[in-house]
Amino acid sequence: MNGPEIQIDFAPELRLFVPAERRQGRTCLLTDGASTLGHAIESLGVPLTEAGPLLVDGREVSVSHIPAAGESVEVRAVSRPQRVPGAPLRFLLDVHLGTLARRLRLLGIDAAYENEDLGDPALATLSAAERRVMLSRDRGLLRRREIWAGAYIYSDRPDDQLRDVLERFAPALAPWTRCTACNGGLGPADKESVQEQLEHGTQRSYDVFAQCTACGRVYWRGAHHARLAAIVEDAVREFGDAAA
């Protein structure tokens, strides 16, 4: 770029995306005089999904603003909780976020996920077609214009990932109502109707079952229930009331 020079400063939460020399505060940026502010922000490594209000000389502008010489730009982080207008709150997760997908489903949150890598173009198209918020740690994927909405997952730890999504989007929680395997809805099932899918030990030890209305998978309070219940209890306690 070789055009108007502006001053630009990123919120502390966004500085992990930008080059090291821009992480201390306001720095100079040469623009080309034609590209948008959104383009300039992305050129420095920040996905627009993570950029909140954009202030130019103290007034809020859109990403389509064309920077002019001498302007002072402040890029703030997305406000939390973030509201996604125009569609029920639903998510789409890339292939690297399988554990997060299962935990969101455990809490009754609509979270589409494929355990095969569909590729960025297909994921972006699916996000738009189904109006799902794309969750990813891939900055390139989040820069694709086709996506309906998106969010960068900052941590590689599932506990932190779940907390981040719940804090950022404040989805309604309905634990134990969604299949963790396929995202379908769960309904009650009597033992006789599902006994062919159960091992003999399970048949003897348990009487309460649920079954996915989409894939047919059967659930009961088995050996892993205590660990899953702890995840649910922590989420409900921190992020809102829900039916346990």
mmCIF file of C-alpha atoms in Angstrom:
data_model
loop_
_atom_site.group_PDB
_atom_site.id
_atom_site.type_symbol
_atom_site.label_atom_id
_atom_site.label_comp_id
_atom_site.label_asym_id
_atom_site.label_seq_id
_atom_site.Cartn_x
_atom_site.Cartn_y
_atom_site.Cartn_z
ATOM 1 C CA MET A 1 0.000 0.000 0.000
ATOM 2 C CA ASN A 2 1.245 3.480 -0.812
ATOM 3 C CA GLY A 3 -1.416 6.102 -0.156
ATOM 4 C CA PRO A 4 -3.069 7.936 2.752
ATOM 5 C CA GLU A 5 -1.472 7.259 6.128
ATOM 6 C CA ILE A 6 -3.737 6.556 9.074
ATOM 7 C CA GLN A 7 -3.226 5.732 12.730
ATOM 8 C CA ILE A 8 -4.756 2.452 13.857
ATOM 9 C CA ASP A 9 -5.160 0.876 17.277
ATOM 10 C CA PHE A 10 -6.614 -2.525 18.146
ATOM 11 C CA ALA A 11 -8.395 -3.574 21.329
ATOM 12 C CA PRO A 12 -6.184 -5.707 23.600
ATOM 13 C CA GLU A 13 -8.324 -8.778 22.824
ATOM 14 C CA LEU A 14 -7.474 -8.454 19.129
ATOM 15 C CA ARG A 15 -3.752 -7.891 19.354
ATOM 16 C CA LEU A 16 -2.918 -11.603 19.158
ATOM 17 C CA PHE A 17 -3.957 -11.434 15.489
ATOM 18 C CA VAL A 18 -1.746 -8.531 14.405
ATOM 19 C CA PRO A 19 2.027 -8.440 13.791
ATOM 20 C CA ALA A 20 4.111 -8.083 16.943
ATOM 21 C CA GLU A 21 5.128 -4.516 16.148
ATOM 22 C CA ARG A 22 1.464 -3.424 16.263
ATOM 23 C CA ARG A 23 0.581 -4.945 19.630
ATOM 24 C CA GLN A 24 1.670 -2.063 21.843
ATOM 25 C CA GLY A 25 -0.941 0.482 20.779
ATOM 26 C CA ARG A 26 -1.535 2.989 17.987
ATOM 27 C CA THR A 27 0.664 2.536 14.909
ATOM 28 C CA CYS A 28 0.876 4.025 11.411
ATOM 29 C CA LEU A 29 -0.615 2.272 8.402
ATOM 30 C CA LEU A 30 -0.260 3.237 4.757
ATOM 31 C CA THR A 31 -3.441 2.541 2.803
ATOM 32 C CA ASP A 32 -3.993 2.525 -0.957
ATOM 33 C CA GLY A 33 -6.681 5.206 -0.949
ATOM 34 C CA ALA A 34 -9.299 2.911 -2.499
ATOM 35 C CA SER A 35 -9.689 -0.164 -0.280
ATOM 36 C CA THR A 36 -12.135 -0.237 2.615
ATOM 37 C CA LEU A 37 -11.303 -0.081 6.293
ATOM 38 C CA GLY A 38 -12.497 -3.665 6.574
ATOM 39 C CA HIS A 39 -9.915 -4.703 3.986
ATOM 40 C CA ALA A 40 -7.179 -2.864 5.889
ATOM 41 C CA ILE A 41 -8.141 -4.574 9.143
ATOM 42 C CA GLU A 42 -8.126 -8.012 7.552
ATOM 43 C CA SER A 43 -4.782 -7.293 5.866
ATOM 44 C CA LEU A 44 -3.304 -6.946 9.350
ATOM 45 C CA GLY A 45 -4.589 -10.390 10.354
ATOM 46 C CA VAL A 46 -7.818 -9.619 12.208
ATOM 47 C CA PRO A 47 -10.915 -11.526 10.996
ATOM 48 C CA LEU A 48 -13.853 -9.156 10.690
ATOM 49 C CA THR A 49 -15.901 -11.627 12.741
ATOM 50 C CA GLU A 50 -13.810 -10.463 15.713
ATOM 51 C CA ALA A 51 -13.983 -6.717 15.026
ATOM 52 C CA GLY A 52 -16.665 -4.839 16.898
ATOM 53 C CA PRO A 53 -17.361 -1.105 16.631
ATOM 54 C CA LEU A 54 -14.960 0.797 14.340
ATOM 55 C CA LEU A 55 -14.275 4.376 15.390
ATOM 56 C CA VAL A 56 -12.699 6.958 13.098
ATOM 57 C CA ASP A 57 -11.747 10.148 14.944
ATOM 58 C CA GLY A 58 -14.234 9.100 17.610
ATOM 59 C CA ARG A 59 -17.240 8.455 15.348
ATOM 60 C CA GLU A 60 -18.479 4.993 14.467
ATOM 61 C CA VAL A 61 -18.167 3.911 10.829
ATOM 62 C CA SER A 62 -18.870 0.746 8.852
ATOM 63 C CA VAL A 63 -16.329 -1.667 7.400
ATOM 64 C CA SER A 64 -17.002 -0.083 3.989
ATOM 65 C CA HIS A 65 -15.481 3.239 5.082
ATOM 66 C CA ILE A 66 -12.577 4.389 2.866
ATOM 67 C CA PRO A 67 -9.775 5.670 5.122
ATOM 68 C CA ALA A 68 -8.506 9.189 4.517
ATOM 69 C CA ALA A 69 -5.132 10.683 5.374
ATOM 70 C CA GLY A 70 -4.612 11.527 9.020
ATOM 71 C CA GLU A 71 -7.569 9.593 10.364
ATOM 72 C CA SER A 72 -7.269 7.880 13.736
ATOM 73 C CA VAL A 73 -8.911 4.456 13.763
ATOM 74 C CA GLU A 74 -9.876 2.437 16.821
ATOM 75 C CA VAL A 75 -10.863 -1.201 16.302
ATOM 76 C CA ARG A 76 -12.801 -2.508 19.260
ATOM 77 C CA ALA A 77 -13.644 -6.108 20.075
ATOM 78 C CA VAL A 78 -17.092 -7.612 19.564
ATOM 79 C CA SER A 79 -19.508 -6.711 22.349
ATOM 80 C CA ARG A 80 -20.638 -9.600 24.539
ATOM 81 C CA PRO A 81 -23.175 -11.086 24.553
ATOM 82 C CA GLN A 82 -23.200 -10.867 20.770
ATOM 83 C CA ARG A 83 -26.614 -10.928 19.131
ATOM 84 C CA VAL A 84 -26.922 -12.598 15.732
ATOM 85 C CA PRO A 85 -30.034 -11.175 14.029
ATOM 86 C CA GLY A 86 -32.265 -12.798 11.487
ATOM 87 C CA ALA A 87 -32.136 -16.487 12.393
ATOM 88 C CA PRO A 88 -32.435 -18.907 15.309
ATOM 89 C CA LEU A 89 -29.042 -19.199 16.984
ATOM 90 C CA ARG A 90 -27.402 -22.245 15.414
ATOM 91 C CA PHE A 91 -23.762 -23.169 14.995
ATOM 92 C CA LEU A 92 -21.532 -24.921 12.475
ATOM 93 C CA LEU A 93 -18.154 -26.222 13.641
ATOM 94 C CA ASP A 94 -15.173 -27.216 11.557
ATOM 95 C CA VAL A 95 -13.475 -30.603 11.709
ATOM 96 C CA HIS A 96 -11.086 -29.584 14.518
ATOM 97 C CA LEU A 97 -13.821 -28.765 17.050
ATOM 98 C CA GLY A 98 -15.507 -32.121 17.586
ATOM 99 C CA THR A 99 -15.292 -32.045 21.379
ATOM 100 C CA LEU A 100 -16.794 -28.573 21.492
ATOM 101 C CA ALA A 101 -19.612 -29.695 19.180
ATOM 102 C CA ARG A 102 -20.486 -32.611 21.469
ATOM 103 C CA ARG A 103 -20.489 -30.362 24.541
ATOM 104 C CA LEU A 104 -22.739 -27.803 22.883
ATOM 105 C CA ARG A 105 -25.144 -30.586 21.925
ATOM 106 C CA LEU A 106 -25.007 -31.909 25.486
ATOM 107 C CA LEU A 107 -26.406 -28.526 26.540
ATOM 108 C CA GLY A 108 -29.159 -28.705 23.942
ATOM 109 C CA ILE A 109 -27.549 -26.222 21.531
ATOM 110 C CA ASP A 110 -27.953 -26.798 17.788
ATOM 111 C CA ALA A 111 -24.380 -27.507 16.646
ATOM 112 C CA ALA A 112 -23.792 -28.991 13.198
ATOM 113 C CA TYR A 113 -20.474 -30.776 12.748
ATOM 114 C CA GLU A 114 -18.930 -33.175 10.252
ATOM 115 C CA ASN A 115 -16.008 -35.386 11.279
ATOM 116 C CA GLU A 116 -14.660 -35.155 7.738
ATOM 117 C CA ASP A 117 -12.943 -32.045 6.394
ATOM 118 C CA LEU A 118 -15.426 -30.586 3.911
ATOM 119 C CA GLY A 119 -13.065 -27.771 2.940
ATOM 120 C CA ASP A 120 -13.471 -24.044 3.512
ATOM 121 C CA PRO A 121 -15.691 -23.300 0.482
ATOM 122 C CA ALA A 122 -18.214 -26.005 1.422
ATOM 123 C CA LEU A 123 -18.294 -24.954 5.078
ATOM 124 C CA ALA A 124 -18.825 -21.310 4.169
ATOM 125 C CA THR A 125 -21.617 -22.239 1.772
ATOM 126 C CA LEU A 126 -23.289 -24.423 4.413
ATOM 127 C CA SER A 127 -23.054 -21.617 6.974
ATOM 128 C CA ALA A 128 -24.870 -19.303 4.560
ATOM 129 C CA ALA A 129 -27.438 -21.855 3.383
ATOM 130 C CA GLU A 130 -28.476 -22.861 6.916
ATOM 131 C CA ARG A 131 -27.742 -19.472 8.542
ATOM 132 C CA ARG A 132 -25.375 -20.952 11.076
ATOM 133 C CA VAL A 133 -22.634 -19.178 13.000
ATOM 134 C CA MET A 134 -19.330 -20.632 11.791
ATOM 135 C CA LEU A 135 -17.016 -21.535 14.693
ATOM 136 C CA SER A 136 -13.380 -22.107 13.801
ATOM 137 C CA ARG A 137 -9.753 -21.501 14.702
ATOM 138 C CA ASP A 138 -9.014 -21.038 10.991
ATOM 139 C CA ARG A 139 -8.712 -17.311 10.256
ATOM 140 C CA GLY A 140 -8.800 -17.937 6.512
ATOM 141 C CA LEU A 141 -12.150 -19.688 6.767
ATOM 142 C CA LEU A 142 -13.602 -16.829 8.835
ATOM 143 C CA ARG A 143 -12.510 -14.322 6.182
ATOM 144 C CA ARG A 144 -14.669 -15.960 3.519
ATOM 145 C CA ARG A 145 -17.435 -13.611 2.468
ATOM 146 C CA GLU A 146 -20.032 -16.370 2.068
ATOM 147 C CA ILE A 147 -20.334 -17.236 5.750
ATOM 148 C CA TRP A 148 -23.548 -16.183 7.473
ATOM 149 C CA ALA A 149 -21.757 -15.184 10.683
ATOM 150 C CA GLY A 150 -18.658 -16.450 12.403
ATOM 151 C CA ALA A 151 -16.519 -16.490 15.502
ATOM 152 C CA TYR A 152 -12.909 -17.341 16.160
ATOM 153 C CA ILE A 153 -12.339 -19.941 18.888
ATOM 154 C CA TYR A 154 -9.469 -18.524 20.888
ATOM 155 C CA SER A 155 -8.430 -21.521 22.997
ATOM 156 C CA ASP A 156 -7.443 -25.076 22.123
ATOM 157 C CA ARG A 157 -8.847 -26.369 25.453
ATOM 158 C CA PRO A 158 -12.438 -27.681 25.263
ATOM 159 C CA ASP A 159 -13.383 -26.269 28.691
ATOM 160 C CA ASP A 160 -12.283 -22.782 27.657
ATOM 161 C CA GLN A 161 -13.821 -23.144 24.197
ATOM 162 C CA LEU A 162 -17.228 -23.965 25.655
ATOM 163 C CA ARG A 163 -17.080 -21.112 28.146
ATOM 164 C CA ASP A 164 -16.075 -18.699 25.369
ATOM 165 C CA VAL A 165 -19.023 -19.638 23.132
ATOM 166 C CA LEU A 166 -21.538 -19.519 25.985
ATOM 167 C CA GLU A 167 -20.277 -16.144 27.176
ATOM 168 C CA ARG A 168 -20.104 -14.645 23.685
ATOM 169 C CA PHE A 169 -23.487 -15.754 22.329
ATOM 170 C CA ALA A 170 -25.547 -16.528 25.468
ATOM 171 C CA PRO A 171 -27.516 -19.356 23.813
ATOM 172 C CA ALA A 172 -30.510 -20.852 25.587
ATOM 173 C CA LEU A 173 -29.541 -24.051 27.394
ATOM 174 C CA ALA A 174 -31.679 -27.201 27.344
ATOM 175 C CA PRO A 175 -29.423 -30.001 28.654
ATOM 176 C CA TRP A 176 -30.013 -33.649 27.773
ATOM 177 C CA THR A 177 -32.357 -32.851 24.861
ATOM 178 C CA ARG A 178 -30.028 -33.331 21.889
ATOM 179 C CA CYS A 179 -28.048 -36.274 20.537
ATOM 180 C CA THR A 180 -24.329 -35.685 21.021
ATOM 181 C CA ALA A 181 -23.570 -37.944 18.073
ATOM 182 C CA CYS A 182 -25.751 -36.449 15.323
ATOM 183 C CA ASN A 183 -27.376 -33.286 16.757
ATOM 184 C CA GLY A 184 -30.896 -34.755 16.534
ATOM 185 C CA GLY A 185 -33.526 -34.380 19.244
ATOM 186 C CA LEU A 186 -33.890 -36.867 22.105
ATOM 187 C CA GLY A 187 -37.124 -38.437 23.253
ATOM 188 C CA PRO A 188 -37.965 -40.879 26.059
ATOM 189 C CA ALA A 189 -37.742 -44.578 25.246
ATOM 190 C CA ASP A 190 -38.984 -47.606 27.144
ATOM 191 C CA LYS A 191 -36.616 -50.490 27.776
ATOM 192 C CA GLU A 192 -38.546 -52.964 25.651
ATOM 193 C CA SER A 193 -38.301 -50.811 22.535
ATOM 194 C CA VAL A 194 -34.512 -50.412 22.779
ATOM 195 C CA GLN A 195 -33.395 -53.643 24.463
ATOM 196 C CA GLU A 196 -31.966 -55.111 21.249
ATOM 197 C CA GLN A 197 -29.425 -52.253 21.234
ATOM 198 C CA LEU A 198 -28.362 -52.850 24.845
ATOM 199 C CA GLU A 199 -25.804 -55.201 26.312
ATOM 200 C CA HIS A 200 -27.113 -57.578 28.965
ATOM 201 C CA GLY A 201 -25.389 -55.677 31.773
ATOM 202 C CA THR A 202 -27.049 -52.451 30.727
ATOM 203 C CA GLN A 203 -30.444 -54.134 30.521
ATOM 204 C CA ARG A 204 -30.088 -55.399 34.080
ATOM 205 C CA SER A 205 -28.723 -52.160 35.580
ATOM 206 C CA TYR A 206 -30.779 -49.358 33.992
ATOM 207 C CA ASP A 207 -34.451 -48.633 33.454
ATOM 208 C CA VAL A 208 -34.543 -45.041 32.141
ATOM 209 C CA PHE A 209 -33.557 -44.437 28.523
ATOM 210 C CA ALA A 210 -33.703 -41.774 25.837
ATOM 211 C CA GLN A 211 -33.386 -42.260 22.097
ATOM 212 C CA CYS A 212 -32.414 -39.964 19.259
ATOM 213 C CA THR A 213 -35.310 -39.335 16.921
ATOM 214 C CA ALA A 214 -32.884 -38.922 13.996
ATOM 215 C CA CYS A 215 -30.212 -41.622 14.256
ATOM 216 C CA GLY A 216 -31.773 -43.983 16.809
ATOM 217 C CA ARG A 217 -28.879 -43.896 19.275
ATOM 218 C CA VAL A 218 -29.883 -44.865 22.814
ATOM 219 C CA TYR A 219 -28.785 -42.999 25.958
ATOM 220 C CA TRP A 220 -28.838 -43.873 29.641
ATOM 221 C CA ARG A 221 -27.090 -42.734 32.815
ATOM 222 C CA GLY A 222 -24.028 -44.914 32.435
ATOM 223 C CA ALA A 223 -20.450 -44.758 33.661
ATOM 224 C CA HIS A 224 -19.733 -41.386 32.032
ATOM 225 C CA HIS A 225 -22.837 -39.647 33.336
ATOM 226 C CA ALA A 226 -21.164 -38.030 36.344
ATOM 227 C CA ARG A 227 -18.517 -36.376 34.154
ATOM 228 C CA LEU A 228 -21.116 -35.123 31.686
ATOM 229 C CA ALA A 229 -23.402 -33.954 34.490
ATOM 230 C CA ALA A 230 -20.541 -31.875 35.902
ATOM 231 C CA ILE A 231 -20.132 -30.107 32.529
ATOM 232 C CA VAL A 232 -23.872 -29.393 32.440
ATOM 233 C CA GLU A 233 -24.020 -28.177 36.039
ATOM 234 C CA ASP A 234 -21.060 -25.840 35.563
ATOM 235 C CA ALA A 235 -22.556 -24.351 32.384
ATOM 236 C CA VAL A 236 -26.021 -23.854 33.871
ATOM 237 C CA ARG A 237 -24.611 -22.308 37.051
ATOM 238 C CA GLU A 238 -22.424 -19.837 35.158
ATOM 239 C CA PHE A 239 -24.519 -19.019 32.103
ATOM 240 C CA GLY A 240 -28.167 -19.304 33.013
ATOM 241 C CA ASP A 241 -31.029 -21.388 34.230
ATOM 242 C CA ALA A 242 -32.136 -24.395 32.245
ATOM 243 C CA ALA A 243 -33.996 -27.606 32.770
ATOM 244 C CA ALA A 244 -31.597 -30.201 34.167
#
